[in-house]
Amino acid sequence: MTSFVRRLTVGSTIPHVPVHHQKFKPTIEIPAFPLLPHNIQRPLGIALRSRKYWRVEAVGPVGRSEGGDSTKKAGGGPGPGPCSYSLGDRTTEVERRERNRTVEVVVAAGVTVVLGVGNRVLYKLALVPLKHYPFFLAQLATFGYVLVYFSVLYLRYHAGIVTDEMLSMPKAPFLAVGLLEALGAATGMAAGAILSGASIPILSQTFLVWQILLSIIFLGRRYRINQLLGCFLVAVGVIISVASGSSSGHSLKEAGMFWSLLMIVSFLFQAADTVLKEVIFLDAAQRLKGGSIDLFVVNSYGSAFQALFICLLLPFLSKLWGIPFSQLPNYLKDGAACFLNIGGTLSSRCDGAPLLPLLFVIVNMGFNISLLHLLKISSAVVSSLASTFSVPISVYVFTLPLPYLGVASSLPTGFVAGAIILVTGLLIYAWTPSGSTAALPSPSN
């Protein structure tokens, strides 16, 4: 029996010659049977080899001309199959997204550091006209943010950026955020009224420790040794650069253990607040099926509940600031007159208002938004490192001749050494050993 066949893989057209299968040589490749009509759209080439038995090999789909022969690749050999192209494209896409994400995190961290420096410097400048009314400035920021955030949320909702699904998220986590922020502010004010200014930067480094512990407990994160070492060096660098040469250790002893522990608890509340916000973003990604909740939803509801709890704590907070609760209305009235720089003899003591306080409020709002954005795209620990990095830079800025502040302060004796340790810690934290992956939440399922 004879049959006429053609080669269906690469190569030139084979003339129609009779072939007897019993005379096949082991090294000769013979194309298979003609393709069925239904397979003409996507032909599947088949090669048959004879090694004392029939061996059928599937050769991936190849393009064919109308004459039935495939065109040879420019390199002279078969190119990679469809699966090779798919895997290569996917790998390239993943690498490109990872690079873009890294760039986004670095840029967001840089913006956060700049705004953090501006926030600290402008707070000091805002207290020049409002030096007798710091409690008014705190309440102005707290309640002013509620109005601003909800106004922006309203505009973003009507623009289609904020959806009904985002607004229907459970409100209990936002309630907890507001409570934690209010408790952090109350305990921080209470301890800050007793502790010296030099001791607070030392105690504030417990904020980073709390964040790492809480993210391990509630987010299931696992940190590499270099990340933990980097965080430790950052904390040490801040302590050396800010508190060196001061009597901070002696001040801590004088203030007593209770107030130091109370300040540490204050930073626990603040760290829990940031970790809870990260939980909200992760939960929203699941509820919104891969989507992301808008920043202003979190800021608006969190600030609203914080203002609610601040109202409940006003009698306690006003006492901490040395203001009898019965005199609080008059205090707020005088603070508003000073803020607006009106009121005759009162305004003469409020030079720089309302410009400096308004600048502080605007920059502080931008700092909070950028900090939350950085937390959203990275983690609470990364946002904390960016905020911490702004501390020694602020110390250096205060050594410059700034308006309204009078004589510039001098750098602490260990500032340069502390700054070097801090930067080294950041580099160690960011370093990724080959073959390792960044700290990620463990799978919940």
Short mmCIF file of C-alpha atoms in Angstrom, two decimals, residues 243-425:
data_model
loop_
_atom_site.label_atom_id
_atom_site.label_comp_id
_atom_site.label_asym_id
_atom_site.label_seq_id
_atom_site.Cartn_x
_atom_site.Cartn_y
_atom_site.Cartn_z
CA ALA A 243 19.15 63.84 72.40
CA SER A 244 22.96 63.78 72.51
CA GLY A 245 24.48 66.37 74.80
CA SER A 246 21.21 66.98 76.62
CA SER A 247 20.18 65.94 80.08
CA SER A 248 17.49 63.64 78.74
CA GLY A 249 18.51 60.70 80.92
CA HIS A 250 18.46 62.84 84.04
CA SER A 251 15.11 64.34 82.96
CA LEU A 252 13.59 60.88 82.64
CA LYS A 253 14.65 60.05 86.19
CA GLU A 254 13.24 63.31 87.52
CA ALA A 255 9.90 62.90 85.75
CA GLY A 256 9.37 59.45 87.20
CA MET A 257 8.64 56.05 85.70
CA PHE A 258 4.86 56.57 85.52
CA TRP A 259 4.98 59.48 83.03
CA SER A 260 7.57 57.73 80.88
CA LEU A 261 5.37 54.62 80.73
CA LEU A 262 2.35 56.78 79.94
CA MET A 263 4.19 58.30 76.97
CA ILE A 264 5.15 54.81 75.80
CA VAL A 265 1.47 53.80 76.04
CA SER A 266 0.62 56.88 73.96
CA PHE A 267 2.89 55.63 71.19
CA LEU A 268 1.29 52.19 71.53
CA PHE A 269 -2.10 53.77 70.72
CA GLN A 270 -0.61 55.61 67.76
CA ALA A 271 1.11 52.48 66.42
CA ALA A 272 -2.10 50.47 66.80
CA ASP A 273 -3.89 53.21 64.86
CA THR A 274 -1.54 52.91 61.87
CA VAL A 275 -1.61 49.10 61.86
CA LEU A 276 -5.42 49.17 62.03
CA LYS A 277 -5.50 51.46 58.98
CA GLU A 278 -3.36 48.95 57.13
CA VAL A 279 -5.84 46.25 58.13
CA ILE A 280 -8.64 48.42 56.72
CA PHE A 281 -6.85 48.71 53.37
CA LEU A 282 -6.22 44.96 53.19
CA ASP A 283 -9.82 44.17 54.12
CA ALA A 284 -11.10 46.67 51.55
CA ALA A 285 -9.07 44.95 48.81
CA GLN A 286 -10.96 41.74 49.56
CA ARG A 287 -14.39 43.32 49.92
CA LEU A 288 -13.96 45.41 46.76
CA LYS A 289 -12.64 42.37 44.83
CA GLY A 290 -9.17 43.69 44.23
CA GLY A 291 -10.18 47.34 44.35
CA SER A 292 -8.81 49.92 46.75
CA ILE A 293 -10.63 52.14 49.19
CA ASP A 294 -10.11 55.86 48.70
CA LEU A 295 -7.82 57.62 51.17
CA PHE A 296 -10.42 60.25 51.97
CA VAL A 297 -12.94 57.63 53.08
CA VAL A 298 -10.49 56.49 55.74
CA ASN A 299 -9.41 60.02 56.68
CA SER A 300 -12.95 61.42 56.80
CA TYR A 301 -14.54 58.77 59.01
CA GLY A 302 -11.43 58.38 61.16
CA SER A 303 -11.26 62.14 61.81
CA ALA A 304 -14.99 62.33 62.49
CA PHE A 305 -14.84 59.66 65.19
CA GLN A 306 -11.66 61.20 66.60
CA ALA A 307 -13.45 64.56 66.93
CA LEU A 308 -16.33 62.80 68.66
CA PHE A 309 -14.08 61.22 71.28
CA ILE A 310 -12.11 64.47 71.70
CA CYS A 311 -15.40 66.20 72.58
CA LEU A 312 -16.04 63.56 75.22
CA LEU A 313 -12.52 64.03 76.60
CA LEU A 314 -12.57 67.84 76.56
CA PRO A 315 -12.94 68.24 80.34
CA PHE A 316 -9.93 65.99 80.89
CA LEU A 317 -7.86 67.55 78.09
CA SER A 318 -8.54 71.12 79.10
CA LYS A 319 -7.40 70.33 82.65
CA LEU A 320 -4.15 68.91 81.25
CA TRP A 321 -3.49 72.23 79.55
CA GLY A 322 -4.20 74.11 82.76
CA ILE A 323 -7.54 75.51 81.57
CA PRO A 324 -10.52 75.10 83.92
CA PHE A 325 -13.40 73.60 81.99
CA SER A 326 -15.68 76.49 83.01
CA GLN A 327 -13.26 78.93 81.35
CA LEU A 328 -12.86 76.87 78.17
CA PRO A 329 -15.40 78.89 76.09
CA ASN A 330 -13.60 82.16 76.83
CA TYR A 331 -10.25 80.53 76.10
CA LEU A 332 -11.44 79.29 72.71
CA LYS A 333 -12.91 82.71 71.92
CA ASP A 334 -9.63 84.46 72.69
CA GLY A 335 -7.73 81.83 70.73
CA ALA A 336 -9.95 82.41 67.69
CA ALA A 337 -9.40 86.20 67.97
CA CYS A 338 -5.65 85.67 68.10
CA PHE A 339 -5.77 83.23 65.19
CA LEU A 340 -7.61 85.80 63.08
CA ASN A 341 -5.31 88.54 64.41
CA ILE A 342 -8.19 90.75 65.52
CA GLY A 343 -9.24 92.15 68.87
CA GLY A 344 -7.19 95.29 69.60
CA THR A 345 -4.56 94.78 72.29
CA LEU A 346 -4.86 91.01 71.95
CA SER A 347 -3.81 91.10 68.28
CA SER A 348 -0.57 92.89 69.13
CA ARG A 349 0.67 89.67 70.73
CA CYS A 350 -0.32 87.54 67.70
CA ASP A 351 2.17 88.70 65.11
CA GLY A 352 2.33 86.17 62.24
CA ALA A 353 -1.31 85.09 62.48
CA PRO A 354 -3.26 83.89 60.60
CA LEU A 355 -0.60 83.09 57.98
CA LEU A 356 1.67 80.85 60.08
CA PRO A 357 -1.13 78.81 61.72
CA LEU A 358 -2.85 78.36 58.35
CA LEU A 359 0.39 77.19 56.74
CA PHE A 360 0.82 74.67 59.53
CA VAL A 361 -2.74 73.36 59.14
CA ILE A 362 -2.35 72.98 55.37
CA VAL A 363 1.04 71.28 55.54
CA ASN A 364 -0.06 69.07 58.43
CA MET A 365 -3.06 67.95 56.38
CA GLY A 366 -0.81 67.19 53.41
CA PHE A 367 1.56 65.29 55.68
CA ASN A 368 -1.25 63.14 57.07
CA ILE A 369 -2.52 62.37 53.56
CA SER A 370 0.94 61.50 52.24
CA LEU A 371 1.62 59.34 55.30
CA LEU A 372 -1.62 57.43 54.76
CA HIS A 373 -0.88 57.05 51.04
CA LEU A 374 2.57 55.64 51.84
CA LEU A 375 1.01 53.25 54.35
CA LYS A 376 -1.49 52.15 51.71
CA ILE A 377 1.11 51.31 49.04
CA SER A 378 3.75 49.90 51.42
CA SER A 379 3.30 49.20 55.13
CA ALA A 380 2.95 50.89 58.50
CA VAL A 381 6.64 50.29 59.27
CA VAL A 382 7.82 51.97 56.05
CA SER A 383 5.61 54.99 56.74
CA SER A 384 7.01 55.14 60.27
CA LEU A 385 10.60 55.06 58.96
CA ALA A 386 9.84 57.94 56.58
CA SER A 387 8.32 59.97 59.40
CA THR A 388 11.24 59.16 61.69
CA PHE A 389 13.76 60.24 59.05
CA SER A 390 12.26 63.74 59.12
CA VAL A 391 13.18 64.22 62.80
CA PRO A 392 16.96 64.84 62.48
CA ILE A 393 16.40 66.91 59.33
CA SER A 394 14.03 69.12 61.31
CA VAL A 395 16.66 69.49 64.03
CA TYR A 396 19.12 70.73 61.41
CA VAL A 397 16.56 73.15 59.89
CA PHE A 398 16.09 74.76 63.30
CA THR A 399 19.78 75.69 63.26
CA LEU A 400 19.09 77.95 60.26
CA PRO A 401 18.02 81.60 60.70
CA LEU A 402 14.25 81.20 60.47
CA PRO A 403 11.85 84.17 60.80
CA TYR A 404 9.97 84.71 64.07
CA LEU A 405 12.17 82.22 65.97
CA GLY A 406 14.95 84.59 66.95
CA VAL A 407 18.36 83.07 67.62
CA ALA A 408 18.91 79.75 65.85
CA SER A 409 19.58 76.68 67.97
CA SER A 410 22.85 74.77 67.83
CA LEU A 411 23.29 71.22 66.63
CA PRO A 412 23.54 68.47 69.27
CA THR A 413 27.07 67.19 69.73
CA GLY A 414 26.32 63.76 68.25
CA PHE A 415 24.12 64.94 65.38
CA VAL A 416 26.43 63.90 62.53
CA ALA A 417 27.17 60.49 64.03
CA GLY A 418 23.49 59.89 64.72
CA ALA A 419 22.52 60.93 61.19
CA ILE A 420 25.08 58.51 59.71
CA ILE A 421 23.74 55.66 61.86
CA LEU A 422 20.16 56.55 60.87
CA VAL A 423 20.91 56.55 57.12
CA THR A 424 22.85 53.30 57.49
CA GLY A 425 19.83 51.76 59.20
#
